[in-house]
Coordinates of C-alpha atoms in Angstrom, one line a residue:
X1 CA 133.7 62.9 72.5
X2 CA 130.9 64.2 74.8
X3 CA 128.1 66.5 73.6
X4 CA 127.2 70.1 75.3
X5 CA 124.2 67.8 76.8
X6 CA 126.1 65.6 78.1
X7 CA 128.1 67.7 80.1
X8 CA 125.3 69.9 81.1
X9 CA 123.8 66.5 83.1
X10 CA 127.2 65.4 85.1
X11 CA 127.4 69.2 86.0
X12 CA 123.5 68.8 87.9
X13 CA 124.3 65.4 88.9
X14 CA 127.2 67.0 90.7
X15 CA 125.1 70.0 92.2
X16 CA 122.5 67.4 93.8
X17 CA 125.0 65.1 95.1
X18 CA 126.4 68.4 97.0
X19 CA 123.2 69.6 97.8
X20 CA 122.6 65.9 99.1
X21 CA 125.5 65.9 101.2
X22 CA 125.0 69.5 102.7
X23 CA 121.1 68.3 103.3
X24 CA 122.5 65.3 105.1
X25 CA 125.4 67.0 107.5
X26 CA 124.2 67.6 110.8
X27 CA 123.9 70.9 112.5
X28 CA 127.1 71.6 115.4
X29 CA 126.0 69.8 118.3
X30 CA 126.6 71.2 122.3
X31 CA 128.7 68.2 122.7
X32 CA 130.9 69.2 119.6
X33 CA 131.6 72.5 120.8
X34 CA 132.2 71.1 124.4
X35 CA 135.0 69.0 123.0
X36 CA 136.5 71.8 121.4
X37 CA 136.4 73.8 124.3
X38 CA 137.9 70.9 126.0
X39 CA 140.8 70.5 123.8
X40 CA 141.5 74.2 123.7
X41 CA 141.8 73.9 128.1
X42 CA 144.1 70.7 127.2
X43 CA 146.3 72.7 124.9
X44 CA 146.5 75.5 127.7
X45 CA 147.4 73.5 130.2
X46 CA 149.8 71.1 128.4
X47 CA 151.2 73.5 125.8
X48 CA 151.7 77.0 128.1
X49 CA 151.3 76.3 131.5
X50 CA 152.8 73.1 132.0
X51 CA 156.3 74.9 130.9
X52 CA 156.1 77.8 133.7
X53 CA 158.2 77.5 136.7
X54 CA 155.4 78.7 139.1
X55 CA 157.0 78.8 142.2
X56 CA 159.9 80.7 141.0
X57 CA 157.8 83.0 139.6
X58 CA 155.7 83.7 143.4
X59 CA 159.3 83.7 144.9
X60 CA 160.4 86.4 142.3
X61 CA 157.3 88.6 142.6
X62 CA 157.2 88.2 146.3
X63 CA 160.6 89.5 147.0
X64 CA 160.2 92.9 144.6
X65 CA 156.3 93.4 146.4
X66 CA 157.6 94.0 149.6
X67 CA 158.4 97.0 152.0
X68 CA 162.5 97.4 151.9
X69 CA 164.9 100.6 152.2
X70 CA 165.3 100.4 148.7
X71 CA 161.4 101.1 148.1
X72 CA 161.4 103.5 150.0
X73 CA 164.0 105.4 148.6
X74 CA 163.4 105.1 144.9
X75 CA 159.8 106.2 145.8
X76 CA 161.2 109.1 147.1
X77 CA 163.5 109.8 144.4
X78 CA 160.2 108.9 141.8
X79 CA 158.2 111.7 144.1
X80 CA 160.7 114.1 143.9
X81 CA 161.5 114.4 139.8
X82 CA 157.5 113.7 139.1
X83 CA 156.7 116.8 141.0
X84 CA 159.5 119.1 139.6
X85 CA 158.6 118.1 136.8
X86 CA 154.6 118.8 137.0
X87 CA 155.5 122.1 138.2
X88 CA 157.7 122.8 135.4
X89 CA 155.3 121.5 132.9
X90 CA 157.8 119.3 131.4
X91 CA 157.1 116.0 130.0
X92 CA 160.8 114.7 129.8
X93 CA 161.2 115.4 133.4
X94 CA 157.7 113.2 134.3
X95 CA 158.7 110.5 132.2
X96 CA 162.1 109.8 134.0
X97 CA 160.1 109.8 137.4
X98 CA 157.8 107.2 135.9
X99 CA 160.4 105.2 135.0
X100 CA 162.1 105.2 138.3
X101 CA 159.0 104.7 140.6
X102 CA 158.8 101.0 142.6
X103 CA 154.9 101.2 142.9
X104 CA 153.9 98.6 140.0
X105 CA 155.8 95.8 141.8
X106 CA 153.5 95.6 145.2
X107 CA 150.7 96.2 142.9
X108 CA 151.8 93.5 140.7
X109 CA 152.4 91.5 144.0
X110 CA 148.9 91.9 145.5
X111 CA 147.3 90.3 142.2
X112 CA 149.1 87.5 142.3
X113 CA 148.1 87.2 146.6
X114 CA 144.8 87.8 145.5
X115 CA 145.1 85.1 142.7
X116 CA 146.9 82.5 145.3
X117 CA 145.0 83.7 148.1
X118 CA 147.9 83.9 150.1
X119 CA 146.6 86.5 153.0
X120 CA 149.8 87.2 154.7
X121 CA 151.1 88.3 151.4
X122 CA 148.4 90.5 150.6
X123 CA 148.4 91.8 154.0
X124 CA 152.6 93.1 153.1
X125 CA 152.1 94.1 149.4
X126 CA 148.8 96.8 151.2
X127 CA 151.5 97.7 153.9
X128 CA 154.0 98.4 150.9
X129 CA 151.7 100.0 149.3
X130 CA 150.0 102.4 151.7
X131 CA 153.3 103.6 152.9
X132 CA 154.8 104.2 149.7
X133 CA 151.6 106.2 148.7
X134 CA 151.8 107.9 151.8
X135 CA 155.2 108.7 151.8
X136 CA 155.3 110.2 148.3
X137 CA 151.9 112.3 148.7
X138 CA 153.6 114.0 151.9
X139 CA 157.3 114.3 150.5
X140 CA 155.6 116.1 147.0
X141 CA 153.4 118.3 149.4
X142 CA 156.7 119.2 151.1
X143 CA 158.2 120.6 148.1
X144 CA 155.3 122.2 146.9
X145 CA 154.6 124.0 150.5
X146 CA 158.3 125.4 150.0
X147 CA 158.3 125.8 146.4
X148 CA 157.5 129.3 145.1
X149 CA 155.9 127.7 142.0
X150 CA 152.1 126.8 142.8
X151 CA 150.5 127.2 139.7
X152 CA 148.3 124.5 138.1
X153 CA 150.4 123.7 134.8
X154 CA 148.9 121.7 132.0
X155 CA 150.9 118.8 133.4
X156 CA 148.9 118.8 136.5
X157 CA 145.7 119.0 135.0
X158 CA 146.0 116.5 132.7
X159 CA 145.6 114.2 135.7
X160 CA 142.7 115.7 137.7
X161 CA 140.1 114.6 135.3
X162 CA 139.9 110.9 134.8
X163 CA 138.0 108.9 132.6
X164 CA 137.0 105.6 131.3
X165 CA 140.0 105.5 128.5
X166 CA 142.4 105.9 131.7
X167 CA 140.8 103.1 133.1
X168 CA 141.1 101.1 129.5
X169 CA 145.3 101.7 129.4
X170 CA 145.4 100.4 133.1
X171 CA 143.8 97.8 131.8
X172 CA 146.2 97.2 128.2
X173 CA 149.1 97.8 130.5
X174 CA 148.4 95.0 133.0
X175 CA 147.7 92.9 130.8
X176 CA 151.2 92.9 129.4
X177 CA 152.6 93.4 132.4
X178 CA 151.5 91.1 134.1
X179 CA 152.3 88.5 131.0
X180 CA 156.0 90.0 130.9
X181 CA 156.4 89.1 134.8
X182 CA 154.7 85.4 134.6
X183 CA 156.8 84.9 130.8
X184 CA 160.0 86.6 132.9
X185 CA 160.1 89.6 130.1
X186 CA 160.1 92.5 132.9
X187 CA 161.8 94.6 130.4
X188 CA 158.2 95.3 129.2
X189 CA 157.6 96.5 132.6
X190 CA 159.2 99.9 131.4
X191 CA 156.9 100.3 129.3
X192 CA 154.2 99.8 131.0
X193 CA 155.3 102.0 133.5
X194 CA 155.6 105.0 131.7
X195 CA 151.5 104.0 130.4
X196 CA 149.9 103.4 133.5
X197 CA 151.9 106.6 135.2
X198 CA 150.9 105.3 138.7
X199 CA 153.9 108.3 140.2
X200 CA 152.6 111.2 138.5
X201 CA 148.9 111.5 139.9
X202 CA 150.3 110.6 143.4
X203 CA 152.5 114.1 143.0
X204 CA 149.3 115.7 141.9
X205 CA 148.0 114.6 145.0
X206 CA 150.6 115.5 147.3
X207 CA 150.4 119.0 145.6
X208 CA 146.5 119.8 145.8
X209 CA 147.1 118.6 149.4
X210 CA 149.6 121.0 150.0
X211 CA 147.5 124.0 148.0
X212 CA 144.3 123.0 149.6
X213 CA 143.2 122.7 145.8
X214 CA 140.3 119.2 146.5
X215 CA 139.2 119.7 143.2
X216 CA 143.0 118.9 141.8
X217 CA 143.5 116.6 144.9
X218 CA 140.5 114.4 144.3
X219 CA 140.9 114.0 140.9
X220 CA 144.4 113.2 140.9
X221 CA 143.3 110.7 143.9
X222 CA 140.2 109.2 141.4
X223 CA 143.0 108.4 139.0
X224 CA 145.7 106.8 141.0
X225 CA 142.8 104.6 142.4
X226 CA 141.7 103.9 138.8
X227 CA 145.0 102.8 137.9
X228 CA 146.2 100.6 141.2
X229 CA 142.8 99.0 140.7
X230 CA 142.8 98.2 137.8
X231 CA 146.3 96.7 137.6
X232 CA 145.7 94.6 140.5
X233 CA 142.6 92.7 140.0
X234 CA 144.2 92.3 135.9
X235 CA 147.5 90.7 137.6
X236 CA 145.0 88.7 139.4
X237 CA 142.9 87.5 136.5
X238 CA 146.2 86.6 134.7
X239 CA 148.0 84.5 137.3
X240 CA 144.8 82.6 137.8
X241 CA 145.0 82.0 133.9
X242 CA 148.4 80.9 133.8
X243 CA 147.3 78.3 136.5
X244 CA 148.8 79.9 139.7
X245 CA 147.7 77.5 142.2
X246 CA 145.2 79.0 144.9
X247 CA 144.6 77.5 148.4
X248 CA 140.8 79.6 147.6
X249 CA 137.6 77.1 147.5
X250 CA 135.6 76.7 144.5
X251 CA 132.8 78.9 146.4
X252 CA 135.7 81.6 147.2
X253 CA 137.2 81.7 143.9
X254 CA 133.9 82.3 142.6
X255 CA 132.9 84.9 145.0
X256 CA 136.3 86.6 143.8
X257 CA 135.8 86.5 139.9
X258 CA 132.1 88.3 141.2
X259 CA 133.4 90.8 143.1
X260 CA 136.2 91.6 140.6
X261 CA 133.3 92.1 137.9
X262 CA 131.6 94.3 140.1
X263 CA 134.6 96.6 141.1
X264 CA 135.0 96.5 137.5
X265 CA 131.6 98.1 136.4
X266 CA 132.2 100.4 139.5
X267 CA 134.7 102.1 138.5
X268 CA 134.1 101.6 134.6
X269 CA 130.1 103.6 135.1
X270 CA 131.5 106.7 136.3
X271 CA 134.5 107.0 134.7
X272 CA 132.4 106.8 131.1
X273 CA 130.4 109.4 133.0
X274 CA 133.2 111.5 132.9
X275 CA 134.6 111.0 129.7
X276 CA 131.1 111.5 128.4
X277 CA 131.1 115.4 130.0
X278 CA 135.1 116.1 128.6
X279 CA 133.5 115.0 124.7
X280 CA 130.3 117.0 125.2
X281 CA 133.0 120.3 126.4
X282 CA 135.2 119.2 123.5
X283 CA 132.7 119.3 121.0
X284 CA 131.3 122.2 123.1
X285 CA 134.6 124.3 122.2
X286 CA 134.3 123.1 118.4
X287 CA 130.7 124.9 118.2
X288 CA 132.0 127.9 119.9
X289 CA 134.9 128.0 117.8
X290 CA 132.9 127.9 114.8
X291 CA 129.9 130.3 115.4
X292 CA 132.2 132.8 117.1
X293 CA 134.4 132.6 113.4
X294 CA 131.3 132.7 111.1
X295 CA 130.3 136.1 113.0
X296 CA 133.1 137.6 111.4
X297 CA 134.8 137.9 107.9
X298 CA 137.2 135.4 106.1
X299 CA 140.1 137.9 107.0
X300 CA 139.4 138.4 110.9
X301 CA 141.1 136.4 113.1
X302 CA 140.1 135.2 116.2
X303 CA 141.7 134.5 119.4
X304 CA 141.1 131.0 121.4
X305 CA 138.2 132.0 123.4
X306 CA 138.0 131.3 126.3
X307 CA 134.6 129.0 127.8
X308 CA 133.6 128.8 131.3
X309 CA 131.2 125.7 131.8
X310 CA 131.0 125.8 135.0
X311 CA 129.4 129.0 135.0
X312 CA 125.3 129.4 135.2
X313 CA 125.0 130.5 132.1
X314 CA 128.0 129.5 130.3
X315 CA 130.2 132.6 129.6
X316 CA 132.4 133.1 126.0
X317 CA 135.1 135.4 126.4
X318 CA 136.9 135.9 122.8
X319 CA 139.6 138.5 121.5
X320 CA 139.0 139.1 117.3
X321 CA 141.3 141.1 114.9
X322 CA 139.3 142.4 112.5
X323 CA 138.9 144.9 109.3
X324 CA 135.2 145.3 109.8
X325 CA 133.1 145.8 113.1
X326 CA 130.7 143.7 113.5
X327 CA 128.5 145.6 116.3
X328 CA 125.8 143.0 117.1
X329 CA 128.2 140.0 116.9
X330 CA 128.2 139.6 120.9
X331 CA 123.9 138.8 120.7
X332 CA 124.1 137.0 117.6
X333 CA 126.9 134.5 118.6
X334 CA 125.2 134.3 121.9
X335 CA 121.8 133.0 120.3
X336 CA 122.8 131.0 118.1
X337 CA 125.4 128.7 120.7
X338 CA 122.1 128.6 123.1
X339 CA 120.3 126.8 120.3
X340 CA 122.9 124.4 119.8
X341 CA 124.4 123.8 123.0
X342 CA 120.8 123.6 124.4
X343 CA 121.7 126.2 127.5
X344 CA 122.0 129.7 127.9
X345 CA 124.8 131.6 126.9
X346 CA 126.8 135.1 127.7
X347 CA 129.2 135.9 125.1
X348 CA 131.9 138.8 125.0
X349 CA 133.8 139.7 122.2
X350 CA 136.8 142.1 122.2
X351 CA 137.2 143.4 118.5
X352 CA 140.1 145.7 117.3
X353 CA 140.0 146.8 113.8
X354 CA 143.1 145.9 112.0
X355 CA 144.3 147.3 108.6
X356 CA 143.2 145.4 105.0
X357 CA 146.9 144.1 105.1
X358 CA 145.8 140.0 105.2
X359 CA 148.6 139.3 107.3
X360 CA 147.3 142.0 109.6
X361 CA 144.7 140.6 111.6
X362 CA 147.2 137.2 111.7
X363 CA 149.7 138.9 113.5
X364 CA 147.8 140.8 115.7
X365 CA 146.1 138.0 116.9
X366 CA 149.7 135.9 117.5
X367 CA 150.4 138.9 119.3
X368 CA 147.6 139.1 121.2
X369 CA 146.8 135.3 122.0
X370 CA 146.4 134.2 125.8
X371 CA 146.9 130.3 127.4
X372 CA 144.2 130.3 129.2
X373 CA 142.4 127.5 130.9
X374 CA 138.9 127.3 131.2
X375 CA 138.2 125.6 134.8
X376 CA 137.2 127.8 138.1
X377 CA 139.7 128.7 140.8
X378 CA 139.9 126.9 144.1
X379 CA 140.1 128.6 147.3
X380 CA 143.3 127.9 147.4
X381 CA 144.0 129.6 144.2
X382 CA 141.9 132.2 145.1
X383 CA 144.3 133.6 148.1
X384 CA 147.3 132.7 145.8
X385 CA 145.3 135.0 143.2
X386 CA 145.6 138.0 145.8
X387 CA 148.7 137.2 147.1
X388 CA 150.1 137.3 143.8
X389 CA 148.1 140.2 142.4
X390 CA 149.3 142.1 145.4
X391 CA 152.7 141.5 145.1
X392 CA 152.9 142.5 141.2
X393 CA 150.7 146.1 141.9
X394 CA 153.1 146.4 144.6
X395 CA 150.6 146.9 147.3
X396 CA 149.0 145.4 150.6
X397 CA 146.9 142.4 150.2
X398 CA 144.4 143.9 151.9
X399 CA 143.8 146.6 149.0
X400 CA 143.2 143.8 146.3
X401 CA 140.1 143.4 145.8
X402 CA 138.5 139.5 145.3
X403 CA 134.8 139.4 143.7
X404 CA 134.3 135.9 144.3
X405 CA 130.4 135.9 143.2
X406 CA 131.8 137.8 139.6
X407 CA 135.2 135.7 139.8
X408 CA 136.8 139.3 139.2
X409 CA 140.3 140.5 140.9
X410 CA 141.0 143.9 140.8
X411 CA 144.3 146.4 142.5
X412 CA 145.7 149.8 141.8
X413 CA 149.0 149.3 140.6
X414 CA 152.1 151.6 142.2
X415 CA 154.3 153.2 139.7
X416 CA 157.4 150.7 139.2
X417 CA 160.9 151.8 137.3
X418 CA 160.9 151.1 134.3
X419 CA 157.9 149.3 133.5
X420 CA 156.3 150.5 130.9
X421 CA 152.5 150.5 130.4
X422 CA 152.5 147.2 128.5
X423 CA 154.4 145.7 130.8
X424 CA 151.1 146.3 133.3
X425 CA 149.0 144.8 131.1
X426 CA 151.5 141.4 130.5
X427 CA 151.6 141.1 134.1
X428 CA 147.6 141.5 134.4
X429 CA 147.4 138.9 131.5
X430 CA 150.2 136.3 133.0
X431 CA 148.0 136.3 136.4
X432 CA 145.1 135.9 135.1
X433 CA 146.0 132.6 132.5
X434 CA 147.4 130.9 135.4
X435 CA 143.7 130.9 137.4
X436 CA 141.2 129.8 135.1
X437 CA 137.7 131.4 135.2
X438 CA 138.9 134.6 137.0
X439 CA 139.1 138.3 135.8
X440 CA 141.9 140.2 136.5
X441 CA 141.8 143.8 136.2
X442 CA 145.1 145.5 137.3
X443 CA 144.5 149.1 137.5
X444 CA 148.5 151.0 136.2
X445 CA 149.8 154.0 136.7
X446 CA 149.8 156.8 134.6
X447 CA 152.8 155.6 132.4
X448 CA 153.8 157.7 129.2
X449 CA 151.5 156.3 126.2
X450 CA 152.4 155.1 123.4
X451 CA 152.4 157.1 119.7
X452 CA 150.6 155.8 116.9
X453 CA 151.9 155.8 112.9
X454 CA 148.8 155.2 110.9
X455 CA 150.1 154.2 106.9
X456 CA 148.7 154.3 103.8
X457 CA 146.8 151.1 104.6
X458 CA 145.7 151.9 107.9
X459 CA 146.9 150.2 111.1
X460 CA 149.8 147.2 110.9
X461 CA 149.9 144.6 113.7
X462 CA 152.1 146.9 116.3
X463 CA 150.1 149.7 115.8
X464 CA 146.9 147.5 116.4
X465 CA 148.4 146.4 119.6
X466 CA 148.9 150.0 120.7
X467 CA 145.5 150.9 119.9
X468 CA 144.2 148.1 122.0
X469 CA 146.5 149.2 124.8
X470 CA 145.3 152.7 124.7
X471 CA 141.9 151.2 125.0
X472 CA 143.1 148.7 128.1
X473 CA 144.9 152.0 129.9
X474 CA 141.7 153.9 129.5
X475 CA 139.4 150.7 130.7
X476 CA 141.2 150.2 133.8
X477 CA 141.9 153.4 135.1
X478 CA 138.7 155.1 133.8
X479 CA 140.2 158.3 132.6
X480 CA 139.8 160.0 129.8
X481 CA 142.8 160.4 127.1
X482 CA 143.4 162.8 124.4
X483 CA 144.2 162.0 120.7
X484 CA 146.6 164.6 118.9
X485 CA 147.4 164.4 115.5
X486 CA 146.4 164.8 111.7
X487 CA 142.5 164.5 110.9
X488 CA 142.4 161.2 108.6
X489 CA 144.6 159.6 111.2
X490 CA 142.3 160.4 114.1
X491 CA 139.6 158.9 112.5
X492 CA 141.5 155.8 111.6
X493 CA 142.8 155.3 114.8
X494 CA 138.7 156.0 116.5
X495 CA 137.5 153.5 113.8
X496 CA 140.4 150.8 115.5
X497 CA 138.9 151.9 118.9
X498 CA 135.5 150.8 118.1
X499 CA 133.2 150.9 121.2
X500 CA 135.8 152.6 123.4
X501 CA 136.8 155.6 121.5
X502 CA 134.1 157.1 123.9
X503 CA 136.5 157.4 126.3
X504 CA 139.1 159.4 124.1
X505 CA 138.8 163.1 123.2
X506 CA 140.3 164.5 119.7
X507 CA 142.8 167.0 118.9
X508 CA 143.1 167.6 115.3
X509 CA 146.4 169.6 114.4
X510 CA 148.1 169.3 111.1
X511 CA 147.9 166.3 108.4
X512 CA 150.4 163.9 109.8
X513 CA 150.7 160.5 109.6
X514 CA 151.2 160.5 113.7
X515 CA 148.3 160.2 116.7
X516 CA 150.2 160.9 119.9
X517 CA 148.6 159.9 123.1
X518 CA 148.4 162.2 126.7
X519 CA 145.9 161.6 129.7
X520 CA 143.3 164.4 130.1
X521 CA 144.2 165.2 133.3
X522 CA 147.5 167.4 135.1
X523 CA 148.7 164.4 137.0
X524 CA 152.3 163.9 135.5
X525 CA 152.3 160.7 134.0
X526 CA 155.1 158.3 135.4
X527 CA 158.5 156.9 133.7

């Protein structure tokens, strides 16, 4: 039987032997990790190249790369649904053009030329694709020239602003397809088609072409070139990994892997540029958000508002629902977003009182809320602007009025049949969500307006809304308007109006529970 001491000594006679062993092992030599490296390269080319039928995989990729009928067609076809699509702002419809579209397979193709150096293959798979991106820019600008729909939709901006995270899923998806080609797995190829989305910017293209919009058309452009890049020199970097045999020089393969970095990191630098300015607007929106909430009380609700960056300084526009003014809330938000945005600022806030109801303010602000995106117009939109702002006042183009250095649109409205006055002001508000940064101001006629019931707890959400209209009618047209009605519910219904009950004259008559509404003037109003 040992003792406690004896145990104690074999258990340090084993530490130092360890220690003994780990003093004596030698550090990993260069030549150690050579062989490794060496073995790993053996293993590649023994265990997962050796079993690839090369040339039947070149014979297969050159024969889809090349410029046939039936490219040509289902680019056309691809063209056609992405751009019907975009200009219906529906996903489903973009999807099904990405899936049809021929244009990853002469991309695919000019990696793998590039990887063989096969020039006379290159030279096709650029003919293939040139024409094919020729061909579907000018048959989408066709459609759009004819089309009656010319609006930028979220669809289409999505892909004027690219960034280093589009160039990242180029990347992703080359890398697995160009893995699914070389293993034959093109099935993945359909997935990959619908990440890298190399039909959708082309249509973007073809429609800033045909709406003189550069802004869209050279964004659109950026991306598409982003993406066919990208996929190419991947395809290339893959086939020459999977030991695609190259009649390229040791000096020229080298010059290729150098210049492939470098059109790399020139694409990559401004592209993180980019996505560097859409996180600073992004958090930009946050702050605004957030100031333009805390201005106000935990029962106001405010509308998206609206941010021009562009714009020197940066504008706020916001709509708020409130049951308490806040009169000084346009300077105070406006400080405090200059301090921590670090640039000057112009806020304006629209508030309409709403009733202590807390479901009020809710659903007058539901009511109330406006799409609106926050990017300026191009020329093109510009005319389009008139055009359209002309057609809905019912009036010449020549008597709208474009304020390009205040980005403000402006028209006298003729008296249609049966439009009411807040049917005026949904058409003002429809035109002006669909061109960012502009103000449209859509003078109506003088419709019959609207009676308000004030209750026990002041205004509900559709007499909020009427309120604000009153306050809209008397904006645009600049005329005065009378209030009629019981004492208490003039003063609820001034209190609403806030700032613009200036513009209203009172009428106190009885103690009802009903303001009606009449223009202070003899013309007869119309409907």
């Amino acid at each position: 039987m040992t003792s406690p001491t004896d145990d104690t000594a074999s258990i340090a006679d084993n530490d130092k032997a360890r220690t003994g062993a780990f003093a004596s092992r030698r550090p990993i030599s260069r030549w150690t990790v050579l062989r490794a490296l060496a073995e790993i390269r053996m293993w590649w080319r023994d265990g997962v190249i050796a079993d690839l039928d090369h040339v039947a995989t070149i014979e297969r990729v050159r024969g889809e790369s090349l410029l046939t009928s039936r490219y040509v067609f289902m680019t056309a076809m691809s063209a056609g649904i992405a751009i019907l699509g975009l200009l219906l702002s529906s996903p489903a419809v973009v999807i099904g053009a990405m899936l049809l579209s021929p244009l990853m397979n002469p991309i695919i193709g000019t990696g793998f030329s590039l990887a063989t150096g096969d020039a006379d293959w290159l030279r096709r798979c650029g003919k293939a694709l040139l024409a094919g991106s020729a061909f579907a820019i000018l048959f989408c600008a066709l459609i759009v020239f004819v089309s009656p729909l010319q609006t930028v939709t979220e669809e289409i901006a999505a892909r004027t602003r690219p960034n280093l995270f589009d160039l990242l899923v180029a990347l992703f998806s080359a890398l697995a397809g160009s893995y699914a080609v070389i293993r034959g797995r093109e099935g993945t190829i359909v997935g990959v088609a619908i990440a890298t989305a190399l039909m959708p910017p082309l249509a973007v293209v073809g429609f800033g072409l045909a709406t003189f919009n550069w802004t869209v058309f050279g964004g659109a452009l950026g991306l598409f070139i982003t993406n066919l890049v990208t996929i190419g020199l991947t395809a290339a970097i893959m086939a020459r990994l999977y030991g695609f045999q190259s009649d390229l020089t040791h000096r020229q393969s080298r010059f290729q892997s150098l210049g492939i970095i470098a059109i790399f990191l020139a694409l990559a630098v401004p592209l993180g540029f980019s996505l560097r300015t859409i996180a600073w607007e992004a958090n930009g929106q946050r702050i605004v958000n957030q100031e333009v909430a805390e201005a106000f009380t935990d029962r106001a609700r405010v509308d998206q508002p609206i941010v021009n960056w562009a714009a020197q300084p940066v504008t706020v526009s916001a709509s708020v629902f409130t049951p308490e003014f806040n009169p000084d809330a346009d300077s105070e938000v406006a400080t405090r977003l200059a301090e921590r945005l670090g640039r000057p600022v112009v806020v304006t806030i629209d508030q309409f009182q709403v009733g202590t109801d807390p479901g009020a303010a809710e659903q007058a602000a539901l009511a109330q809320a406006r799409a609106r995106e926050a990017a300026e117009a191009s020329e093109r939109q510009i005319a389009a602007l008139g055009q359209n702002l002309a057609l809905i006042a019912g009036v010449e183009r020549s008597d709208v009025l474009l304020d390009r250095d205040s980005q403000r649109a402006q028209a006298a409205a003729r008296p249609l049949e049966g439009l009411t006055l807040a049917g005026y002001r949904e058409l003002e508000r429809r035109l002006e969500s669909s061109t960012p940064g502009w103000t449209v101001e859509l003078r109506p006629p003088l419709a019959v307006l609207p009676t308000i019931a004030v209750g026990d707890e002041g205004l509900d959400a559709d007499n909020a809304r009427r309120v604000a209209l009153l306050a809209w009618a008397a904006r645009r047209t600049g005329l005065r308007i009378t209030l009629s009605g019981g004492s208490d519910s003039l003063d609820a219904v001034t209190e609403a109006l806030g700032s613009a009950a200036a513009s209203f004259d009172r009428r106190a008559r009885g103690n009802g529970d009903t303001v009606s509404a009449a223009w202070s003037t003899a013309a007869t109003p119309q409907g």
